[in-house]
PDB file of C-alpha atoms in Angstrom:
ATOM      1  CA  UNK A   1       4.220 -11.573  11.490  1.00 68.00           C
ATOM      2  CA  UNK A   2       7.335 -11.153  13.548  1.00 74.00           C
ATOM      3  CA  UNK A   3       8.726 -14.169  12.782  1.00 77.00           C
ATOM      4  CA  UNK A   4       8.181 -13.718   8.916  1.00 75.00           C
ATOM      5  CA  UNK A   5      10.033 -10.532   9.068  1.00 79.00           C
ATOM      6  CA  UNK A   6      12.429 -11.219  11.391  1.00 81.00           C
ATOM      7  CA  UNK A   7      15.579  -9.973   9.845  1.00 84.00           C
ATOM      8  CA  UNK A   8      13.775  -7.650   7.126  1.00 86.00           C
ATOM      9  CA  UNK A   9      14.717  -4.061   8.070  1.00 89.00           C
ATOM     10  CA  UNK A  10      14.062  -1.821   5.214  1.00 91.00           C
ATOM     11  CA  UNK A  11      11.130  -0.026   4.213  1.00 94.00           C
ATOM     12  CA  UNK A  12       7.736  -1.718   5.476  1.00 93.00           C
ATOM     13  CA  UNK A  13       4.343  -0.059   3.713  1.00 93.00           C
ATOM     14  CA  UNK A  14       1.320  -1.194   5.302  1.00 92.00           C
ATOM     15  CA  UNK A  15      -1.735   0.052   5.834  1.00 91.00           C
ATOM     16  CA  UNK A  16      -3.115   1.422   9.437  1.00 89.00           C
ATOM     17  CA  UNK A  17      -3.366  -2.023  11.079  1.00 85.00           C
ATOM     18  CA  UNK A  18      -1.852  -2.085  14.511  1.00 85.00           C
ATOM     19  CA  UNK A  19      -0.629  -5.085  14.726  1.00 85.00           C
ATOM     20  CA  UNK A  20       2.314  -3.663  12.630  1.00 86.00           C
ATOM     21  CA  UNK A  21       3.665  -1.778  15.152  1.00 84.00           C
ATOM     22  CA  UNK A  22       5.138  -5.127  17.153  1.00 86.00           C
ATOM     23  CA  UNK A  23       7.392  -5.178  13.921  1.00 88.00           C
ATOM     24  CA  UNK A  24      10.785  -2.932  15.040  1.00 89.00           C
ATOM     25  CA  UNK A  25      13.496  -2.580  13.050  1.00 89.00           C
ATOM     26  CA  UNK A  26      12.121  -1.311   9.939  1.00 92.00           C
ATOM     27  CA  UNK A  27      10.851   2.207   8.567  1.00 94.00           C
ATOM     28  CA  UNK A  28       7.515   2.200   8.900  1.00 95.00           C
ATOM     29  CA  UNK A  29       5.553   3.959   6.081  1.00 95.00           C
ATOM     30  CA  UNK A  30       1.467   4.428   5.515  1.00 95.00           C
ATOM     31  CA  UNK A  31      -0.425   3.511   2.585  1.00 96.00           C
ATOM     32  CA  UNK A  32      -1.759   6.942   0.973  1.00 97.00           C
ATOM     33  CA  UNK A  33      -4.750   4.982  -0.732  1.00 96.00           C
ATOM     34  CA  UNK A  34      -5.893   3.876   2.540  1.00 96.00           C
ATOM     35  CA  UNK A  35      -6.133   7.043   3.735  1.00 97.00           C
ATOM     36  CA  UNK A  36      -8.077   8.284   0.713  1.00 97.00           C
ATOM     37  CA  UNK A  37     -10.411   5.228   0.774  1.00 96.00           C
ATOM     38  CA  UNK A  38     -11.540   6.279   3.942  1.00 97.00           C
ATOM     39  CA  UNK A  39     -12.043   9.773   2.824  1.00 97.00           C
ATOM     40  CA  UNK A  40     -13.574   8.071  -0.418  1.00 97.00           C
ATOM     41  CA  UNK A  41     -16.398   6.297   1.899  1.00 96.00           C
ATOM     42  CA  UNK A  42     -16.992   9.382   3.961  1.00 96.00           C
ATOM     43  CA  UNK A  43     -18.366  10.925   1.417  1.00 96.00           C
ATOM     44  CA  UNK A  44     -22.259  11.909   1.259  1.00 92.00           C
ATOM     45  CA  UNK A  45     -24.825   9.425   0.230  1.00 92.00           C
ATOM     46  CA  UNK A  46     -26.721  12.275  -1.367  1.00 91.00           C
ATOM     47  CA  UNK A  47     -24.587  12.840  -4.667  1.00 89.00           C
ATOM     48  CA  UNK A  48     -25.498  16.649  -4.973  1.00 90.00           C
ATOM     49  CA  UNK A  49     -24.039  17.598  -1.572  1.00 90.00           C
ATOM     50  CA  UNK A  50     -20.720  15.458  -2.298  1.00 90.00           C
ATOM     51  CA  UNK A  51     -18.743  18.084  -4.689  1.00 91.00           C
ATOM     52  CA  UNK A  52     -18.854  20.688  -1.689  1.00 91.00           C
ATOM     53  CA  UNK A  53     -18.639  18.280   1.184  1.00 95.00           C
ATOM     54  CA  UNK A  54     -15.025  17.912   3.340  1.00 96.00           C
ATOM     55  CA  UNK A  55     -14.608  14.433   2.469  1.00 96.00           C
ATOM     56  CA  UNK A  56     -14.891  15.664  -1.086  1.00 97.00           C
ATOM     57  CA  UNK A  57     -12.374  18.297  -0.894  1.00 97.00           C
ATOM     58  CA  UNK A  58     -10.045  16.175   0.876  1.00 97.00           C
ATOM     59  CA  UNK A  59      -9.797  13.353  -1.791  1.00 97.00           C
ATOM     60  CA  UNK A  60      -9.026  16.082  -4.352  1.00 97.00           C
ATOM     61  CA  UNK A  61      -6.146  16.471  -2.401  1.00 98.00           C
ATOM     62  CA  UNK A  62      -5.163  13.095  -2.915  1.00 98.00           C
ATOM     63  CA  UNK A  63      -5.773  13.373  -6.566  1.00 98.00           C
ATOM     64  CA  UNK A  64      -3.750  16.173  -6.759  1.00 98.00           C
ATOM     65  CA  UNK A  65      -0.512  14.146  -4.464  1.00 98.00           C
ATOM     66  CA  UNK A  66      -1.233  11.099  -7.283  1.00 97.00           C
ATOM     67  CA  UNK A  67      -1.058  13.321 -10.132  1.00 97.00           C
ATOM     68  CA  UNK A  68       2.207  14.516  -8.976  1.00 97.00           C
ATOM     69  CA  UNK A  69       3.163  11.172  -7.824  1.00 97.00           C
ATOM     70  CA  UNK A  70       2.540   9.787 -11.409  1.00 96.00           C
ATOM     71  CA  UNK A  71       4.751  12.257 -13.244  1.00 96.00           C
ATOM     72  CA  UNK A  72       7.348  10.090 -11.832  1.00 96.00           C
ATOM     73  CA  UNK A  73       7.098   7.048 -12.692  1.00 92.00           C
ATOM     74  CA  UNK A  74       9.748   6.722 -15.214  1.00 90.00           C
ATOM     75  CA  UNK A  75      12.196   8.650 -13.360  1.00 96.00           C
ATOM     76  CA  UNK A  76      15.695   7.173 -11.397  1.00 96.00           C
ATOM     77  CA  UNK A  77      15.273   6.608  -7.989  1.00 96.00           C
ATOM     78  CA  UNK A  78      17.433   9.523  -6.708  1.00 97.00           C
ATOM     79  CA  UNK A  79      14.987  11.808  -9.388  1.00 97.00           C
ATOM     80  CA  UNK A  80      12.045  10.360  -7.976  1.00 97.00           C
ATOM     81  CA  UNK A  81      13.206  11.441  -4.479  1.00 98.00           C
ATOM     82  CA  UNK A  82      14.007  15.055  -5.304  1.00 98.00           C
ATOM     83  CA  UNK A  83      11.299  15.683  -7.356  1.00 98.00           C
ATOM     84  CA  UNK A  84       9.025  14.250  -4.811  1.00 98.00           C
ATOM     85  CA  UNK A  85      10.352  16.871  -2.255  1.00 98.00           C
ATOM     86  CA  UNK A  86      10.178  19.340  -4.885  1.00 98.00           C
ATOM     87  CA  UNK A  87       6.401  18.770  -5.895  1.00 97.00           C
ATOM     88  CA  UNK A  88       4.511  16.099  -3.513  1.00 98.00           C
ATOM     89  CA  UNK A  89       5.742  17.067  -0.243  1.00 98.00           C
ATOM     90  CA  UNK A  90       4.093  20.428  -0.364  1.00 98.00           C
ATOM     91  CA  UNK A  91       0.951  18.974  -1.662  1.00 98.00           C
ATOM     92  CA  UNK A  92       1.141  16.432   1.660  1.00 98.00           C
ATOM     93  CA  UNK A  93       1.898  19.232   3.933  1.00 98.00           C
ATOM     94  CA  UNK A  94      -0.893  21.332   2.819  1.00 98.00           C
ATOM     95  CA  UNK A  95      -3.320  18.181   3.039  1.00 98.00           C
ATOM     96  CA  UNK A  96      -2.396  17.872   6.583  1.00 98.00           C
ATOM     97  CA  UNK A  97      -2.640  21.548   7.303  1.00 98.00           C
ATOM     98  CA  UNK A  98      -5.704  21.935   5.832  1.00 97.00           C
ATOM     99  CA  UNK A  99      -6.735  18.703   7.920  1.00 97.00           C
ATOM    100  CA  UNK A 100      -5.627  19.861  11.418  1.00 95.00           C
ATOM    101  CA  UNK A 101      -7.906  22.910  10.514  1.00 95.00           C
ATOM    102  CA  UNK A 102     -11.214  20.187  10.832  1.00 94.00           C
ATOM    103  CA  UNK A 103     -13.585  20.311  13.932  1.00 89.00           C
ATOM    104  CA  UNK A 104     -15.223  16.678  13.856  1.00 89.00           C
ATOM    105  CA  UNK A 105     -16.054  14.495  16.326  1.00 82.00           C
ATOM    106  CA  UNK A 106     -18.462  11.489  16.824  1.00 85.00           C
ATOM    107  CA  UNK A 107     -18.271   8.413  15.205  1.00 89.00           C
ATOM    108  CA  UNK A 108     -19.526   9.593  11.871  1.00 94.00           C
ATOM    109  CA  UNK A 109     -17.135   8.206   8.818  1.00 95.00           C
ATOM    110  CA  UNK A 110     -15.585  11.460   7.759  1.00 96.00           C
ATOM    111  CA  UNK A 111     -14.398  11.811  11.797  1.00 96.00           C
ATOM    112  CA  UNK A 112     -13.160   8.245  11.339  1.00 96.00           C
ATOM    113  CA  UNK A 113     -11.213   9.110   8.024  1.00 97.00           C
ATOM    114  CA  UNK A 114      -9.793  12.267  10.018  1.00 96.00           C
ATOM    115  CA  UNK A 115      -8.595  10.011  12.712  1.00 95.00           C
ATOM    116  CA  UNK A 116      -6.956   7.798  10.581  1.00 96.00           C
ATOM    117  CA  UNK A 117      -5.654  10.092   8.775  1.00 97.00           C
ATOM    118  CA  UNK A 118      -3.794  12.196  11.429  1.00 97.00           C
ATOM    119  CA  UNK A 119      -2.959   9.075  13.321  1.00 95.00           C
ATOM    120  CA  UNK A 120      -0.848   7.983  10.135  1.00 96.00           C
ATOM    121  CA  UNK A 121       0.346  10.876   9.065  1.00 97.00           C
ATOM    122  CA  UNK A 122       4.395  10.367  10.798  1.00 96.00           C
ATOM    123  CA  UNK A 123       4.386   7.208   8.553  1.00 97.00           C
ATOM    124  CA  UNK A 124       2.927   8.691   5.246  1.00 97.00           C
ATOM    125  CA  UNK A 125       5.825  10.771   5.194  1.00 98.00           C
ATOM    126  CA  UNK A 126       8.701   7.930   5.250  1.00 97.00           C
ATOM    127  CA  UNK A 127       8.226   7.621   1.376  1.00 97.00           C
ATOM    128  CA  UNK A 128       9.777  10.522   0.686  1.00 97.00           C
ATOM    129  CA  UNK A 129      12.966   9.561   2.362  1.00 97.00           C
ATOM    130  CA  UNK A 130      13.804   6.871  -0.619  1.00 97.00           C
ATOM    131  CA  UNK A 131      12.964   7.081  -4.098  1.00 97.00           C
ATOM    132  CA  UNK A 132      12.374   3.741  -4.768  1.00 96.00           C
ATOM    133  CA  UNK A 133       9.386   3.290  -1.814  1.00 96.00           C
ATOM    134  CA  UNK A 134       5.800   3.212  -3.363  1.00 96.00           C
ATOM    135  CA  UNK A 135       3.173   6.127  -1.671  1.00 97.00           C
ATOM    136  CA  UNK A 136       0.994   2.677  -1.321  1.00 96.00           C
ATOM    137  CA  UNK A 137       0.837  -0.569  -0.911  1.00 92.00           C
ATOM    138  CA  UNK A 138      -1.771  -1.464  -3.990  1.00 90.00           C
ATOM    139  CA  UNK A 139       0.888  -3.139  -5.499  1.00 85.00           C
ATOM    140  CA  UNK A 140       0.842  -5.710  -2.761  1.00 83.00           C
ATOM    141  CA  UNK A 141      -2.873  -5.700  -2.522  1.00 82.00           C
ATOM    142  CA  UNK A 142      -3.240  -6.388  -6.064  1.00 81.00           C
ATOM    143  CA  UNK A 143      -0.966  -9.552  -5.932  1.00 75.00           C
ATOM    144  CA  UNK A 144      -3.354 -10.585  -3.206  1.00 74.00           C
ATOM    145  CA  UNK A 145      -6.462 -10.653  -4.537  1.00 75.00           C
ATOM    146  CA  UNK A 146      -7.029 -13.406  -6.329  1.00 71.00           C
ATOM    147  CA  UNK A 147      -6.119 -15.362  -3.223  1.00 69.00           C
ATOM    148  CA  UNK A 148      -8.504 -12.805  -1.138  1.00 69.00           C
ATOM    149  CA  UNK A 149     -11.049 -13.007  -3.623  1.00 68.00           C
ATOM    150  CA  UNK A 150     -11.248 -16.746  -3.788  1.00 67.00           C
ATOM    151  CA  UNK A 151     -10.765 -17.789  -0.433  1.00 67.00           C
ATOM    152  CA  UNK A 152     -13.802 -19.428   0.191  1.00 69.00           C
ATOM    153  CA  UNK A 153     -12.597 -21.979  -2.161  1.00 67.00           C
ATOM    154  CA  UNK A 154      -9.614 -22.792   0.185  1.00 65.00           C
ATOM    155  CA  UNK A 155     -11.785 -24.387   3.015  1.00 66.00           C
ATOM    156  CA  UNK A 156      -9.623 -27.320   2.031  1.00 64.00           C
ATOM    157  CA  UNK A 157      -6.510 -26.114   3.980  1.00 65.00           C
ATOM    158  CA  UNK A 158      -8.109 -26.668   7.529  1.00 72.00           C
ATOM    159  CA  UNK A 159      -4.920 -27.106   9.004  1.00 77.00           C
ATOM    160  CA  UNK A 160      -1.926 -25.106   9.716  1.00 78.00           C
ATOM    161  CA  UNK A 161       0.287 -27.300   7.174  1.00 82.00           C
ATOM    162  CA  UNK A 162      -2.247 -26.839   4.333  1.00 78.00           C
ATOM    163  CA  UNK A 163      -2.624 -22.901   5.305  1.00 76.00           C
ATOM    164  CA  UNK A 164       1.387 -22.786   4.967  1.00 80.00           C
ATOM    165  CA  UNK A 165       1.397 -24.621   1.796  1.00 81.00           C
ATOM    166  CA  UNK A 166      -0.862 -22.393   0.114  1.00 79.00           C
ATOM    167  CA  UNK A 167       0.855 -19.513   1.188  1.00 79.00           C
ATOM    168  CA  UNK A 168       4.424 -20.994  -0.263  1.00 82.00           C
ATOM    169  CA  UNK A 169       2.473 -21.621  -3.553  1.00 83.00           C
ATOM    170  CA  UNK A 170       0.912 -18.347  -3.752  1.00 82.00           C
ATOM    171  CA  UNK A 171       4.258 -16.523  -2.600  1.00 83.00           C
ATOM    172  CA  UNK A 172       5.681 -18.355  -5.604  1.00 86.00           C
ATOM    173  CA  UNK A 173       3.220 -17.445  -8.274  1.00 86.00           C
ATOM    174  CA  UNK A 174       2.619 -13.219  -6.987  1.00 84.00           C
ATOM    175  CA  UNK A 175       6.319 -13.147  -7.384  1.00 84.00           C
ATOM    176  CA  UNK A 176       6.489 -15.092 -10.692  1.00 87.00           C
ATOM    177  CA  UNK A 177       4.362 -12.709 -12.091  1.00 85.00           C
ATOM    178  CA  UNK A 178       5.859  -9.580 -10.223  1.00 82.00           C
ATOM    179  CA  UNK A 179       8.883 -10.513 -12.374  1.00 85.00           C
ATOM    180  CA  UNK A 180       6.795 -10.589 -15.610  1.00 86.00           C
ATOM    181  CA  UNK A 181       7.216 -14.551 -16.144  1.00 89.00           C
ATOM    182  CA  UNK A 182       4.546 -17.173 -17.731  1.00 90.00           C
ATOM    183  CA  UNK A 183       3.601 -18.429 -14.233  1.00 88.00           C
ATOM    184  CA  UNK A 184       3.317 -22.082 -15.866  1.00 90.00           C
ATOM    185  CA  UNK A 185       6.164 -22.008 -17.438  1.00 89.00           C
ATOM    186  CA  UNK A 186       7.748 -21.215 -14.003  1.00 88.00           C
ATOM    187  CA  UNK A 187       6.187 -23.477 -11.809  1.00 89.00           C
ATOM    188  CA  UNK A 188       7.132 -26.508 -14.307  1.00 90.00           C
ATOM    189  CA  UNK A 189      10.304 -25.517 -14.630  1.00 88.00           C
ATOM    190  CA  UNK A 190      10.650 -25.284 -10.903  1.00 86.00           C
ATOM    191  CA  UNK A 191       9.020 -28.532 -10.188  1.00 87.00           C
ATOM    192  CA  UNK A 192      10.967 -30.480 -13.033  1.00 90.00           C
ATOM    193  CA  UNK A 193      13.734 -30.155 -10.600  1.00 86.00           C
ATOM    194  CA  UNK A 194      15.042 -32.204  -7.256  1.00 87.00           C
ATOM    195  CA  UNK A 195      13.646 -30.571  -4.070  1.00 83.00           C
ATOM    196  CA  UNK A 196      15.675 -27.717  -2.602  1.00 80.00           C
ATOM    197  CA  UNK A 197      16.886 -26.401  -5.862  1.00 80.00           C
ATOM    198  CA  UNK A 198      16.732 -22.193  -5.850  1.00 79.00           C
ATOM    199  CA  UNK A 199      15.207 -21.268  -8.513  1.00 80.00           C
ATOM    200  CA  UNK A 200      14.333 -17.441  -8.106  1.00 76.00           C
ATOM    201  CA  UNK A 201      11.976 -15.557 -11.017  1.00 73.00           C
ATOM    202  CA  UNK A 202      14.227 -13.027 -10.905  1.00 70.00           C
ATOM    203  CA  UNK A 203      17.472 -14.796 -12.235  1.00 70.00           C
ATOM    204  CA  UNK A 204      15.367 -16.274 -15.280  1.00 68.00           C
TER     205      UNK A 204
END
């Protein structure tokens, strides 16, 4: 991971793993659907004591930051950023008061979603700093899945070489389609020609 983004130092949304934290040099910012996935499984198995529960009332808090957080979307950066102070950064700071209120302990899942949440909350702030930083990192998860999804299928690449070249390939088609592009019309336009020619999606 270090070596990959070795260089990068801009805005790096992740979720709570803690193996980013060897990566300096970059902002650091959390991923605010992790944080109300964990709230999401927290809640009770019995439906009819979920509406009044804490995990319940605490992912209505993230509907209300994504509701906000929506509104936005077709806004300039620099809009984006002072209308997210304006309207989501009160909603976050009264998520996190409300949250520091909480007694739990244990290892139940709504004290695990409480500790997760709290132990995130510096980086879930760093979004508001720059208009143009998601609140998540779903885009990224979504170009993943397929790959996720079928990776039984790649039992093939049992070495670090075929691991690497699958990566490169896949790297190649999420950002293909990031940038809107027929992905087969890319990738033979790309591999009609020589080797080493820079072909970025982005400058089609």
């Amino acid at each position: 991971m270090i070596s990959f983004l070795k260089g990068f130092d801009g805005y790096l949304v992740r979720d709570g793993y803690s193996g980013y934290h060897v990566v300096t040099g970059v902002k650091h910012c959390g991923c605010m659907t992790h944080v109300r996935r964990y709230f999401v499984n927290a809640l009770p198995k019995d439906k009819s004591a979920q509406e009044t529960s804490v995990a319940a009332e605490a992912v209505r808090y993230f509907e209300r930051i994504y509701h906000e957080e929506n509104q936005l979307s077709g806004m300039t950066a620099e809009e984006r950023y002072e209308q997210r102070l304006a309207k989501v950064k009160p909603l976050l700071d009264a998520f996190f008061a409300w949250l520091e209120t909480l007694h739990v302990s244990g290892k139940s899942a709504l004290a695990k979603a409480v500790a997760y949440a709290l132990n995130e909350k510096p980086y879930l702030y760093t979004f508001l700093e720059n208009g143009n930083v998601p609140i998540d990192n779903n885009r990224a998860e979504n170009a993943i899945r397929p790959f996720a999804v079928g990776r039984k299928n790649w039992m093939h690449s049992n070495t670090a070489n075929g691991a690497k070249a699958s990566a490169a390939l896949y790297s190649i088609v999420a950002t293909a389609q990031a940038n809107g592009l027929n992905t087969e019309k890319y990738l033979t336009e790309l591999f009609s020609h020589p080797a080493g020619t820079i072909l970025l999606p982005f400058t089609i």
